[in-house]
Short mmCIF file of C-alpha atoms in Angstrom, two decimals:
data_model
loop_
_atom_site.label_atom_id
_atom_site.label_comp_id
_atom_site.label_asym_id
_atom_site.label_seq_id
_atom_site.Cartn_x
_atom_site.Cartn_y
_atom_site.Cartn_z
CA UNK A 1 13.18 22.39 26.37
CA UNK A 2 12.36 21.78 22.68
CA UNK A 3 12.03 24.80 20.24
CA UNK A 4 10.15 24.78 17.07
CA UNK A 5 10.16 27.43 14.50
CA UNK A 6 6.91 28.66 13.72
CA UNK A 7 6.72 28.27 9.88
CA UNK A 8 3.79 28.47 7.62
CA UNK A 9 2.39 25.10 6.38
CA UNK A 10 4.90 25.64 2.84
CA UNK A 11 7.39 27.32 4.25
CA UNK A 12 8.78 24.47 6.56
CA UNK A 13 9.04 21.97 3.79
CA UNK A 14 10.11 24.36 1.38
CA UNK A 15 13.70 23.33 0.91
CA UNK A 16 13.49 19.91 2.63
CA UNK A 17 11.21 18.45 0.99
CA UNK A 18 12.75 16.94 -1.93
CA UNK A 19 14.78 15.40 0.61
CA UNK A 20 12.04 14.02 2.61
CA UNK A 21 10.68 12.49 -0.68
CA UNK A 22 13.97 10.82 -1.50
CA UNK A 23 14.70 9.37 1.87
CA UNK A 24 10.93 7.99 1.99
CA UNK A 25 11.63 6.27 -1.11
CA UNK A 26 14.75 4.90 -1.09
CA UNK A 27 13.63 3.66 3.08
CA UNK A 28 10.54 1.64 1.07
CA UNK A 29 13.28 0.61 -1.23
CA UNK A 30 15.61 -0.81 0.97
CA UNK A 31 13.84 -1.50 4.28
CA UNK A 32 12.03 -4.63 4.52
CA UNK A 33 9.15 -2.86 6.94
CA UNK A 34 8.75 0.38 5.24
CA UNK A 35 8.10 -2.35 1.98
CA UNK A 36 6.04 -4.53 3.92
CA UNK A 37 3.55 -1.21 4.97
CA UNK A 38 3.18 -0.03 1.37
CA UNK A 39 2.51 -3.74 0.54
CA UNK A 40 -0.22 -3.77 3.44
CA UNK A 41 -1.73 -0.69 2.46
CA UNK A 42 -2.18 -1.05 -1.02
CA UNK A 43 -3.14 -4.45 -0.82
CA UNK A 44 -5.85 -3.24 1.68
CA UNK A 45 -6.66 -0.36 0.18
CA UNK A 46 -6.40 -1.32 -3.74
CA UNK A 47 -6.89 -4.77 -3.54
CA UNK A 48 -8.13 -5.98 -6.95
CA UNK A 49 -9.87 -2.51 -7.59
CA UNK A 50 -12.24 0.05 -6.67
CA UNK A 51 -15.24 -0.63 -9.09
CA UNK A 52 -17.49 2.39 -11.01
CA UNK A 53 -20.81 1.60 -10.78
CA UNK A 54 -23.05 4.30 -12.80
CA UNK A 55 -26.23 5.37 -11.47
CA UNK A 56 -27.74 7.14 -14.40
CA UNK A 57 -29.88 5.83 -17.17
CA UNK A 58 -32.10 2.53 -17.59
CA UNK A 59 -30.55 -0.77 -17.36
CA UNK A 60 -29.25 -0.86 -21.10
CA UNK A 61 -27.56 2.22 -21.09
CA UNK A 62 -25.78 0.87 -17.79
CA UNK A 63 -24.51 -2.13 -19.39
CA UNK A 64 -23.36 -0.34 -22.39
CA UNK A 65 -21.74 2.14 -20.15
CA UNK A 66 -20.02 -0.35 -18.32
CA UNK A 67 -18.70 -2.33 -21.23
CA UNK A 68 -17.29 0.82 -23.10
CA UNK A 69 -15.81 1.70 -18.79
CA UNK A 70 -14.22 -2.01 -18.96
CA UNK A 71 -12.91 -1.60 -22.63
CA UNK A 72 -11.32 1.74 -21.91
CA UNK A 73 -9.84 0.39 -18.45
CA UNK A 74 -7.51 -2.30 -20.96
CA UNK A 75 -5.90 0.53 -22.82
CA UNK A 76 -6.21 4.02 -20.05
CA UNK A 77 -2.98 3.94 -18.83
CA UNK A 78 -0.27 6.41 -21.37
CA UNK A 79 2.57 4.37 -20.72
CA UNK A 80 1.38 1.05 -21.80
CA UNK A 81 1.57 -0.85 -19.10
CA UNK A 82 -1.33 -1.03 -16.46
CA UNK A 83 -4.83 -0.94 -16.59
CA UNK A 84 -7.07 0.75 -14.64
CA UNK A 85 -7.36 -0.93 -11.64
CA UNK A 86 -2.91 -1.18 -11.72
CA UNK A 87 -3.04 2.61 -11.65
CA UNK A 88 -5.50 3.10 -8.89
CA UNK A 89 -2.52 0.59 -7.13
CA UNK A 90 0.00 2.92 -8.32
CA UNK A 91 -1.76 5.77 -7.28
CA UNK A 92 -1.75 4.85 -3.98
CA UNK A 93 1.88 3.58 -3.64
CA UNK A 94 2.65 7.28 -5.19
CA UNK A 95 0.69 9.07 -2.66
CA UNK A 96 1.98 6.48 0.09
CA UNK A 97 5.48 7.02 -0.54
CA UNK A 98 6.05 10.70 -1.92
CA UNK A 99 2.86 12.27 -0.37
CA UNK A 100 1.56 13.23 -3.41
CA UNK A 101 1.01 12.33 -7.34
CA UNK A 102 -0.21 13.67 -10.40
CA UNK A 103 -2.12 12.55 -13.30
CA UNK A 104 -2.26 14.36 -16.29
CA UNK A 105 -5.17 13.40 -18.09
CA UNK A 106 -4.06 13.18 -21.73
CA UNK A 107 -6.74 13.82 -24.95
CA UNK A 108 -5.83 11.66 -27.69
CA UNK A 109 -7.07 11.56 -31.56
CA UNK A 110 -10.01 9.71 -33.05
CA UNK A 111 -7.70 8.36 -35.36
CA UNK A 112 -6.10 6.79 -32.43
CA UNK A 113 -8.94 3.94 -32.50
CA UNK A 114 -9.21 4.23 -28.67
CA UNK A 115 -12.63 3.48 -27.40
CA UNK A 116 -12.59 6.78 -25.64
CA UNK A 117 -10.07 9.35 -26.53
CA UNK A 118 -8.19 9.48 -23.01
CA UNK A 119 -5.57 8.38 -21.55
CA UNK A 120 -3.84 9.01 -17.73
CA UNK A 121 0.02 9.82 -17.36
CA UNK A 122 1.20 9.40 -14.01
CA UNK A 123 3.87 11.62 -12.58
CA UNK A 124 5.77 11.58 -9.88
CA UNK A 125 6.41 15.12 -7.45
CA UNK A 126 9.97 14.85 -8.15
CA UNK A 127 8.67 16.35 -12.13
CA UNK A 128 6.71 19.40 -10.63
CA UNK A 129 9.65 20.98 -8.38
CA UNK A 130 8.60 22.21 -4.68
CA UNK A 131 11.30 24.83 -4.43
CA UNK A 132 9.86 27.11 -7.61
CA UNK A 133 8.46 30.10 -6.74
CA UNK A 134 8.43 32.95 -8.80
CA UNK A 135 6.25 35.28 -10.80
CA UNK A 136 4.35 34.32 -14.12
CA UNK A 137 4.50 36.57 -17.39
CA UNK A 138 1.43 37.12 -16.86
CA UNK A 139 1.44 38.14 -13.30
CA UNK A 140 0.23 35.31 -11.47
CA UNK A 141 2.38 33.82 -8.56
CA UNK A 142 4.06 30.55 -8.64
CA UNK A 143 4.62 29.10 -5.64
CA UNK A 144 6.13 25.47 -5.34
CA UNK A 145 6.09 24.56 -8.73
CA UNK A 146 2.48 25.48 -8.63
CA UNK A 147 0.99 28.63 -10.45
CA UNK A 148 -2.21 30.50 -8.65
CA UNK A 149 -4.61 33.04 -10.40
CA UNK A 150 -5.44 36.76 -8.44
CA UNK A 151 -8.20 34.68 -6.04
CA UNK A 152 -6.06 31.72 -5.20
CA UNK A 153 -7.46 29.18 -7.93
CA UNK A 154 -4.71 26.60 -9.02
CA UNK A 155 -4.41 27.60 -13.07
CA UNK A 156 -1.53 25.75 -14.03
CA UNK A 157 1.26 23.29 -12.80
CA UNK A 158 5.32 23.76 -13.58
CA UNK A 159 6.63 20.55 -14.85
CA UNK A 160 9.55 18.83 -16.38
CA UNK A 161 9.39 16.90 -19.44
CA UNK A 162 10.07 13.58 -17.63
CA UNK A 163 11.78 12.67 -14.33
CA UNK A 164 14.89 14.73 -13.35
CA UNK A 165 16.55 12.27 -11.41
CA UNK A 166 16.73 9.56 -14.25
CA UNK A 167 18.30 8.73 -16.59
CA UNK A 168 17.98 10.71 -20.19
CA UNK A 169 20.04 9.47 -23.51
CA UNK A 170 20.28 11.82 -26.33
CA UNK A 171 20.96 15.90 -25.65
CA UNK A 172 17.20 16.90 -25.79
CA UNK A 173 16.55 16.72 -21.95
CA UNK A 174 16.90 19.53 -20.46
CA UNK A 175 16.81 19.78 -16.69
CA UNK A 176 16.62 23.10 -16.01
CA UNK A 177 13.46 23.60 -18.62
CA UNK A 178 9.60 24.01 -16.71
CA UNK A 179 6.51 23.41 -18.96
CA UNK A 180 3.53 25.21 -18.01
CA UNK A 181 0.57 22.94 -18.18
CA UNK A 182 -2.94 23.68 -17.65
CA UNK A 183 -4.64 23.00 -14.37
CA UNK A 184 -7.36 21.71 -15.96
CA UNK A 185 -5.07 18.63 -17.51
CA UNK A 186 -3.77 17.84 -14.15
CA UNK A 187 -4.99 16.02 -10.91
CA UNK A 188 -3.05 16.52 -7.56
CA UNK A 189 -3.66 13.83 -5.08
CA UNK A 190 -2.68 14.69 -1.71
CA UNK A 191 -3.39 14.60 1.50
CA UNK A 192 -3.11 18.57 3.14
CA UNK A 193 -2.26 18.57 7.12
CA UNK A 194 -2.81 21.66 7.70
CA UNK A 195 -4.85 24.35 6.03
CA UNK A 196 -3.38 25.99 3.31
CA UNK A 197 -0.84 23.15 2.39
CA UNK A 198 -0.42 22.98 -1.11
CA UNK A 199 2.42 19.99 -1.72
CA UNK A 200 1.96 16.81 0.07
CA UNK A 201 4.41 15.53 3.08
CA UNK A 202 4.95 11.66 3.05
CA UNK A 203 3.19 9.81 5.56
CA UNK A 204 6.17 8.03 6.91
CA UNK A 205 7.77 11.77 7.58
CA UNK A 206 8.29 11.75 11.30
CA UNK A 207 9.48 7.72 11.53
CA UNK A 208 11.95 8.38 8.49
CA UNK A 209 14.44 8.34 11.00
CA UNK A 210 13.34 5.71 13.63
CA UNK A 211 13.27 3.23 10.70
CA UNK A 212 17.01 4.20 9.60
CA UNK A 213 17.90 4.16 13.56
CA UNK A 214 16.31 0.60 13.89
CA UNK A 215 17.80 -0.61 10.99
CA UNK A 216 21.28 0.59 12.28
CA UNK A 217 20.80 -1.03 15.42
CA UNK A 218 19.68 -4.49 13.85
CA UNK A 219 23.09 -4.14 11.76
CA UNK A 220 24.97 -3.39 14.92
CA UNK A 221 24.28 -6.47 16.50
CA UNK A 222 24.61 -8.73 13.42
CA UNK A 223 28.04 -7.44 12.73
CA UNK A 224 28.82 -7.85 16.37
CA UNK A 225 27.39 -11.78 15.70
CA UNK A 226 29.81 -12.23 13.19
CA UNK A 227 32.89 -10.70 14.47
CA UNK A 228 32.27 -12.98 16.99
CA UNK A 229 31.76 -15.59 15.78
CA UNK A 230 35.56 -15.57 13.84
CA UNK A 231 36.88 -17.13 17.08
CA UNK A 232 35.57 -20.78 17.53
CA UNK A 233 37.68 -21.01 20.60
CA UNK A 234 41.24 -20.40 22.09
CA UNK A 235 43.96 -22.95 23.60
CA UNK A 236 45.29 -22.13 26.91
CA UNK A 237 48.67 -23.40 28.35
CA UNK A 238 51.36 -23.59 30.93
CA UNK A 239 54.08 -22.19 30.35
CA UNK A 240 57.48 -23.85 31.26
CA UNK A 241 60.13 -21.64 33.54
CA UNK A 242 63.32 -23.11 31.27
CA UNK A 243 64.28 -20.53 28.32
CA UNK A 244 66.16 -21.51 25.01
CA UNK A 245 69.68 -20.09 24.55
CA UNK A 246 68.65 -17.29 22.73
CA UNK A 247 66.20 -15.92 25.91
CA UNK A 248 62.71 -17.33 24.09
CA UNK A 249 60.45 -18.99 25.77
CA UNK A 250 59.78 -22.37 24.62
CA UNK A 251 56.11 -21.82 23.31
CA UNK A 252 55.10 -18.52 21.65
CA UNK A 253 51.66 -18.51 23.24
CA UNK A 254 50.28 -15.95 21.14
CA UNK A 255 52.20 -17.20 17.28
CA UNK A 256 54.10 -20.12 17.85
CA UNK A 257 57.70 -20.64 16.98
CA UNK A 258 58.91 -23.24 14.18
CA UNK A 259 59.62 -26.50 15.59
CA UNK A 260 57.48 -26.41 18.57
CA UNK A 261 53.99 -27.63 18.79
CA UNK A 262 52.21 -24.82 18.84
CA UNK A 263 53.09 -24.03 15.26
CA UNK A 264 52.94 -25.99 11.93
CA UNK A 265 55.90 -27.26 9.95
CA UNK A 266 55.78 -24.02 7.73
CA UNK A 267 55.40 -21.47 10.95
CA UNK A 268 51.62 -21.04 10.49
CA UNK A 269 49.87 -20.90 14.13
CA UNK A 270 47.71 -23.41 15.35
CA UNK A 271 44.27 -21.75 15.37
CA UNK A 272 42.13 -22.90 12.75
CA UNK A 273 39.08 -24.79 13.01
CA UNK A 274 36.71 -26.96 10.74
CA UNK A 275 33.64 -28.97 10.72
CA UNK A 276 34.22 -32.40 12.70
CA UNK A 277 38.17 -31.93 13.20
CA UNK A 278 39.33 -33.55 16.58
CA UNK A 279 43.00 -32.23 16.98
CA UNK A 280 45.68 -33.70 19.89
CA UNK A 281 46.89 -30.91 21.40
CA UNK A 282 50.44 -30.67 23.16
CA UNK A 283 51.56 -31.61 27.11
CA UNK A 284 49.84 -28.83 29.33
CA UNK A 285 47.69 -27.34 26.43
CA UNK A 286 43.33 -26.77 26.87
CA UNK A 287 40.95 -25.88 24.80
CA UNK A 288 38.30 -23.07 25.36
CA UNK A 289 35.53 -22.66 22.80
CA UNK A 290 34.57 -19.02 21.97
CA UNK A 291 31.30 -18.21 23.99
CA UNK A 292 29.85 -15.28 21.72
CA UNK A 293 27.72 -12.69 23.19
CA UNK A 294 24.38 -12.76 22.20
CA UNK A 295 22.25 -10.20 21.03
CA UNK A 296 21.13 -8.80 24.69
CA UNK A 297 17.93 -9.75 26.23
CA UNK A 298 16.01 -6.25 25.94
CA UNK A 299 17.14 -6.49 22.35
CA UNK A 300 14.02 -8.12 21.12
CA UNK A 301 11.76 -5.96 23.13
CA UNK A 302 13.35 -3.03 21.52
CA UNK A 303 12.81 -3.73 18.53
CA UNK A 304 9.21 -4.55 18.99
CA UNK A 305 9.04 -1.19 20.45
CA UNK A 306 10.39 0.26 16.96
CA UNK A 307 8.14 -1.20 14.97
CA UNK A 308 5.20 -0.38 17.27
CA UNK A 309 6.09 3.27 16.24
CA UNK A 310 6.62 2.80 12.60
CA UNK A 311 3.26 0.87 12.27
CA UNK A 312 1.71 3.71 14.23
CA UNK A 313 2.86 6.15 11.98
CA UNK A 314 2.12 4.40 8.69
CA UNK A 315 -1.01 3.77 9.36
CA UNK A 316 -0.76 -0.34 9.52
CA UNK A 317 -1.39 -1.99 12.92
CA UNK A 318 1.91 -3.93 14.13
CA UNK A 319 0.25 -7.50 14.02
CA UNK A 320 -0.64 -6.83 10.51
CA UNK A 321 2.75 -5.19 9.52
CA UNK A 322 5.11 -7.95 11.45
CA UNK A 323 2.51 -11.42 11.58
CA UNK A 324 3.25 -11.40 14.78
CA UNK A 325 -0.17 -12.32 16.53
CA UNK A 326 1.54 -13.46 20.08
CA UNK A 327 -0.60 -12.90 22.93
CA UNK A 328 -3.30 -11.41 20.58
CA UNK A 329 -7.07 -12.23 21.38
CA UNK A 330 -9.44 -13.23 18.93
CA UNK A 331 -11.46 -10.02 20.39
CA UNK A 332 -8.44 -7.74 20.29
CA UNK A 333 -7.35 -8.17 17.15
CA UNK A 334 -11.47 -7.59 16.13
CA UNK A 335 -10.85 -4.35 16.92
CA UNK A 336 -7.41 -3.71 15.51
CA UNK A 337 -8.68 -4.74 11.91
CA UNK A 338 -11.90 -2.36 12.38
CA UNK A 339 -9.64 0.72 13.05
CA UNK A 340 -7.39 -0.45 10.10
CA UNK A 341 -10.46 -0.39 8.23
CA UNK A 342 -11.41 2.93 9.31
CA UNK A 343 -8.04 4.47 8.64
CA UNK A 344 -8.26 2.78 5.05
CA UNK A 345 -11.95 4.18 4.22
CA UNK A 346 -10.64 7.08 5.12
CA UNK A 347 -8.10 7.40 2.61
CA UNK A 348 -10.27 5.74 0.27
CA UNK A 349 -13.26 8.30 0.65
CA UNK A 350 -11.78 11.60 1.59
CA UNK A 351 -8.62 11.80 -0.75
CA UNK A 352 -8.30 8.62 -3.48
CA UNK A 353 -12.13 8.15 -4.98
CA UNK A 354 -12.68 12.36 -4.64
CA UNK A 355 -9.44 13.56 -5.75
CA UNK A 356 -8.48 10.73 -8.77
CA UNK A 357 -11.19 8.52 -9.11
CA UNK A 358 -14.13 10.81 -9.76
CA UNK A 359 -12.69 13.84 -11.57
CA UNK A 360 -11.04 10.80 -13.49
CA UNK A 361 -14.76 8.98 -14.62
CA UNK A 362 -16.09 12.49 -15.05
CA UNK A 363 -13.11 13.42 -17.54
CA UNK A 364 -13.88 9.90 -19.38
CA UNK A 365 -17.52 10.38 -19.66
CA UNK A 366 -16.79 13.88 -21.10
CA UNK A 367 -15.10 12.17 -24.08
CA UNK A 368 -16.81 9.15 -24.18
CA UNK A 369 -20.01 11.98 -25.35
CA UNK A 370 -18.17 14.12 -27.52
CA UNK A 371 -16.55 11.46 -29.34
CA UNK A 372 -19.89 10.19 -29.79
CA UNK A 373 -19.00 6.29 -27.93
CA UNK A 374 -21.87 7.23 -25.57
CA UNK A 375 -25.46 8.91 -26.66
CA UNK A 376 -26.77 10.90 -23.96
CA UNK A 377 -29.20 13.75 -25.19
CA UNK A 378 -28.94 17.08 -23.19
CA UNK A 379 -25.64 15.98 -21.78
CA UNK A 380 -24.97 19.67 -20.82
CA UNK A 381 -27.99 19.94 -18.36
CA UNK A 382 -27.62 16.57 -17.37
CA UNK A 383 -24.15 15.89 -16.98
CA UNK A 384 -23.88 15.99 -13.04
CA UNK A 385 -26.51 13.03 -13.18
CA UNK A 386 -24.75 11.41 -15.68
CA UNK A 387 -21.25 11.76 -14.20
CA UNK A 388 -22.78 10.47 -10.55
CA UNK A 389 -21.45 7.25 -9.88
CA UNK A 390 -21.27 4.71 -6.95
CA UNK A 391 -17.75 3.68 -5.77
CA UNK A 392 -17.72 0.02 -5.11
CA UNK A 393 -13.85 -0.74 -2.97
CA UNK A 394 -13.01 -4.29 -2.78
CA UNK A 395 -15.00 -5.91 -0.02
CA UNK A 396 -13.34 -6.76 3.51
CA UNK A 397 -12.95 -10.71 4.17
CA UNK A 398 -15.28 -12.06 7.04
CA UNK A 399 -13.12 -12.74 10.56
CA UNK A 400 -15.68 -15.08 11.41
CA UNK A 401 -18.00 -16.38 8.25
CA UNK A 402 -20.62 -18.24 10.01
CA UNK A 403 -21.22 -15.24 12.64
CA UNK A 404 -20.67 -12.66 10.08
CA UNK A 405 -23.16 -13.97 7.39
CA UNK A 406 -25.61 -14.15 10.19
CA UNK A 407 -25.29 -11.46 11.67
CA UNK A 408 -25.96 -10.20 7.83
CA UNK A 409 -29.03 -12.03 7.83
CA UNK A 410 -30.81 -10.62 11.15
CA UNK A 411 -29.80 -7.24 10.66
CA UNK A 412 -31.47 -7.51 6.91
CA UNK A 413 -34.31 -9.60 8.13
CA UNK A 414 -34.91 -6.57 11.03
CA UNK A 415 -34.72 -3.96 8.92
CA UNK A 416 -31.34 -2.52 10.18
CA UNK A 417 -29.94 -3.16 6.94
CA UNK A 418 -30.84 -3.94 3.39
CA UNK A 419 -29.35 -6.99 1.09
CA UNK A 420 -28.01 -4.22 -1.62
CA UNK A 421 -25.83 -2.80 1.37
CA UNK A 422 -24.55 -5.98 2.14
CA UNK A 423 -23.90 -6.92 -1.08
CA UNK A 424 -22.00 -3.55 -2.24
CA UNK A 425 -20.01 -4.22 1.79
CA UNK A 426 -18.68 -7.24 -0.03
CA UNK A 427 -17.25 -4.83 -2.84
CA UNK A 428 -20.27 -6.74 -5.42
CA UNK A 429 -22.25 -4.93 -7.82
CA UNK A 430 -26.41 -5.72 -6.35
CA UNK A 431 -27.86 -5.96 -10.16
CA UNK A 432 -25.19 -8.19 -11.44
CA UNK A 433 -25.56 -10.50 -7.92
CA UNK A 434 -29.47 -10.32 -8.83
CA UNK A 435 -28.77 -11.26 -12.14
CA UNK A 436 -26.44 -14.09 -11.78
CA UNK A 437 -29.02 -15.07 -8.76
CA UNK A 438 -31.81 -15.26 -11.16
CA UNK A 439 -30.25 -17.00 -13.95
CA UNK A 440 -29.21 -19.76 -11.27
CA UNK A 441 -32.91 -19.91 -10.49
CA UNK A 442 -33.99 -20.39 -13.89
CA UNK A 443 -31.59 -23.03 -15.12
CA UNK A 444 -32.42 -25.07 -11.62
CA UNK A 445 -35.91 -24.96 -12.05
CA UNK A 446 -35.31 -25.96 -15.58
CA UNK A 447 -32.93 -29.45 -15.02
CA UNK A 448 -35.31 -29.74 -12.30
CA UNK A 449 -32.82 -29.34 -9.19
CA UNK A 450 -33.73 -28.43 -5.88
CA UNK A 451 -30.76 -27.25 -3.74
CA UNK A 452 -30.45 -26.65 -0.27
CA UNK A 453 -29.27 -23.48 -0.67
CA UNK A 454 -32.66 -22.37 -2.58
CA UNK A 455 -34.97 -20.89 -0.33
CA UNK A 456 -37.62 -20.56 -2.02
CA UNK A 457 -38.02 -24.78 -1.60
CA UNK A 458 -36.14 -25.76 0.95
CA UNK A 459 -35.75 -23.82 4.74
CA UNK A 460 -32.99 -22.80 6.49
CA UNK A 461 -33.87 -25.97 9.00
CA UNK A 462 -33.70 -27.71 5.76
CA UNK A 463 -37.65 -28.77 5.02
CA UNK A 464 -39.19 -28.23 2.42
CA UNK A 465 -41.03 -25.08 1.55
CA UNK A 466 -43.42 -26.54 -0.80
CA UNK A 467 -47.42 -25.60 -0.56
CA UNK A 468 -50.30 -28.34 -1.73
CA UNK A 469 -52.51 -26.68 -3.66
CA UNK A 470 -55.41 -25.31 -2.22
CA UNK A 471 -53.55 -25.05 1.53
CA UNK A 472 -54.38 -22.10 2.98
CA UNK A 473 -51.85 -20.19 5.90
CA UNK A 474 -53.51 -19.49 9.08
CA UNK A 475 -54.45 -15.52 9.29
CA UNK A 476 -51.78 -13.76 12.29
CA UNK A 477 -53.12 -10.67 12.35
CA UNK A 478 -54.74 -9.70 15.37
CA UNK A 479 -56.72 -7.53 14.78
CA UNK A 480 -59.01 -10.52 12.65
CA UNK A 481 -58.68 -12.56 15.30
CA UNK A 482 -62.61 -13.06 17.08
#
């Protein structure tokens, strides 16, 4: 019968979990799958960027908006290295991998020259350590790594300087110093399982150690292969009844003796092989190639079956995790990519664009007023309009175009949809599509080009929508009718 300890939501990963974190890691590290999920997700998830759309202000304060958003997106990241659409893909692989990351939203100088002075630092759990708990100066408790006013509100995090598991040069690092910093500097992305949770648990927790098991087991059998494959084959022979004077045998079936033939010159046995040799062997010898086991025939089903459960677990569906799309209907694997969908919106809407991405463009547009990049009048009493902005993820691929786009078309044309919908499902921003649309339109009409695709002229039958002047359309409505 199994037995479970009945642990508070903290409690049970209290001293494990900076253990869990590691193993996660170093299994995306080194196993291909747990790699090939993260790759999966992020690449599904991420893709080339979830875009900020602002809906506040007329059209030119939009645009200006978005080009100061763009500008600041080249330079955002503390380290130097990503811009803002890498770090949303970092983000996730963080919160993928550890459970959990932080940003620490970092106010910089005017002197700087930024075009908004802010930039995000990305840290990993490891830097704000689980197993702290203890009691503030100031009374407040601290519980892993995390320190929590009278009522429960999150007032600071406990962090290291930088990451105690690398590598530091120089004698200033010190691993056993905490820095208090200010809750309000910090996001926490994570995803909590169970109320009250306050540290995230890596998603890949409970197949941890199916992966390692699987991985084994696949190692098993290839060093079995090639242990096996060391013997291309044996010689078997009859051995004579006469003995030499000194009570040998004649033939040494397992070494040879010198002299005889079942030994070289030197002494060395007869046993090797190579590529192409054709050997004469002596009166009364045979040969008898090695016949190597092979892997076992529930071998491949096993491992299927592994992999079922780590795709399960992560989140990915096994067809898009392994390729393999054996025996795989074009209407089955319709509905495998819709709940991969779901399970990705899901992460996308309840923990990324809330928890990071919004407290994020909020923080920007903050500085963006007081440093005066941005001119917004009353930005106190309007700042939750201001700071209200459509997410835009990257748009999912059509399985089928043709069917897809039309099925686009009637539910837009029946007024089960509308074209902005569709265009912001394609992870498009409506004004610029309109734009772009327009200009198109204009510069067509103007080299005098009539396209197919233009239907204003031409139908979707392909005739021509032009009217003579003076033609008038027949009235439809019934209620004119005599």
């Amino acid at each position: 019968m199994m037995r479970a300890p009945s642990l508070g939501p903290n409690v049970v990963t209290m001293f494990s979990l900076g253990e869990i974190v590691a193993r996660s890691r170093a299994a995306t590290r080194n196993d291909p799958w747990a790699g090939a999920a993260q790759d999966k997700l992020v690449a599904n998830g991420i893709g080339t960027g979830i875009q900020a759309k602002g809906q506040w202000g007329d059209r030119e304060y939009r645009k200006r908006e978005k080009r100061l958003w763009l500008r600041w997106g080249k330079i955002c990241d503390a380290d130097g290295v990503l811009n803002f659409d890498g770090l949303q893909a970092l983000l996730w692989r963080e919160y993928d991998e550890a459970g959990e990351v932080f940003i620490r939203l970092r106010n910089r100088r005017l002197a700087d020259g930024l075009p908004v002075p802010l930039q995000l630092q990305v840290i990993e759990a490891e830097q704000c350590p689980p197993h702290y708990y203890a009691q503030a100066s100031n009374g407040n408790q601290i519980r892993a790594g995390i320190e929590f006013d009278a009522i429960g509100r999150r007032v600071a995090y406990w962090m290291y300087g930088q990451h105690p598991g690398d590598f530091h040069a120089g004698a200033d690092f010190d691993a056993t110093r905490l820095r208090r910093v200010p809750a309000d500097e910090v996001l926490h992305i994570f995803e909590p399982m169970r109320a009250g949770q306050i540290r995230g648990i890596p998603r890949a927790t409970s197949a941890l150690v199916r992966m390692f098991n699987l991985d084994s087991l696949d190692d098993a059998v290839l060093e079995r292969q090639k242990i096996a494959n060391l013997f291309g084959g044996f010689f078997e022979m009859d051995l004579p009844e006469e003995e030499e004077d000194d009570g040998h045998r004649v033939y040494d079936e397992l070494h040879g003796r010198p002299g005889d033939p079942a030994a070289d010159p030197d002494g060395t046995p007869l046993a090797g092989l190579e590529p192409g040799t054709m050997g004469q062997l002596p009166p009364g010898w045979k040969a008898k190639f090695s016949e190597p086991p092979s892997a076992g025939s529930d071998y491949p089903d096993y491992y299927r079956h592994g992999l079922l459960a780590i795709a399960a677990r992560r989140g990915v569906p096994y067809e898009v995790l392994t390729g393999d799309l054996r025996n795989v209907s074009d209407r089955a694997l319709r509905l495998i990519l819709n709940e991969f969908r779901r399970f990705i919106e899901m992460v996308q809407w309840l923990v990324l664009i809330p928890m990071a991405l919004q407290p994020i463009r909020e923080a920007y547009l903050d500085r963006a007023v007081l440093a005066g990049a941005l001119d917004v009048p009353g930005y106190d009493e309007l700042r939750e309009d201001v700071v209200e902005t459509l997410w835009v993820p990257q748009g999912w691929p059509y399985s089928h175009p043709v069917q897809d786009v039309d099925a686009d078309i009637k539910a837009i044309r029946g007024g089960l949809d509308t074209r902005t919908a569709a265009v912001l499902r394609k992870g498009e921003d409506p004004e610029e599509v309109n734009e772009q649309l327009q200009a198109d339109n204009v510069d067509a009409d103007a080299r005098g080009l009539v396209l197919d695709t233009d239907p204003r002229k031409v139908s979707t039958a392909g005739l021509t929508q032009a009217r003579p002047a003076g033609t008038v359309l027949p009235n439809n409505d019934p209620g004119d009718i005599p």
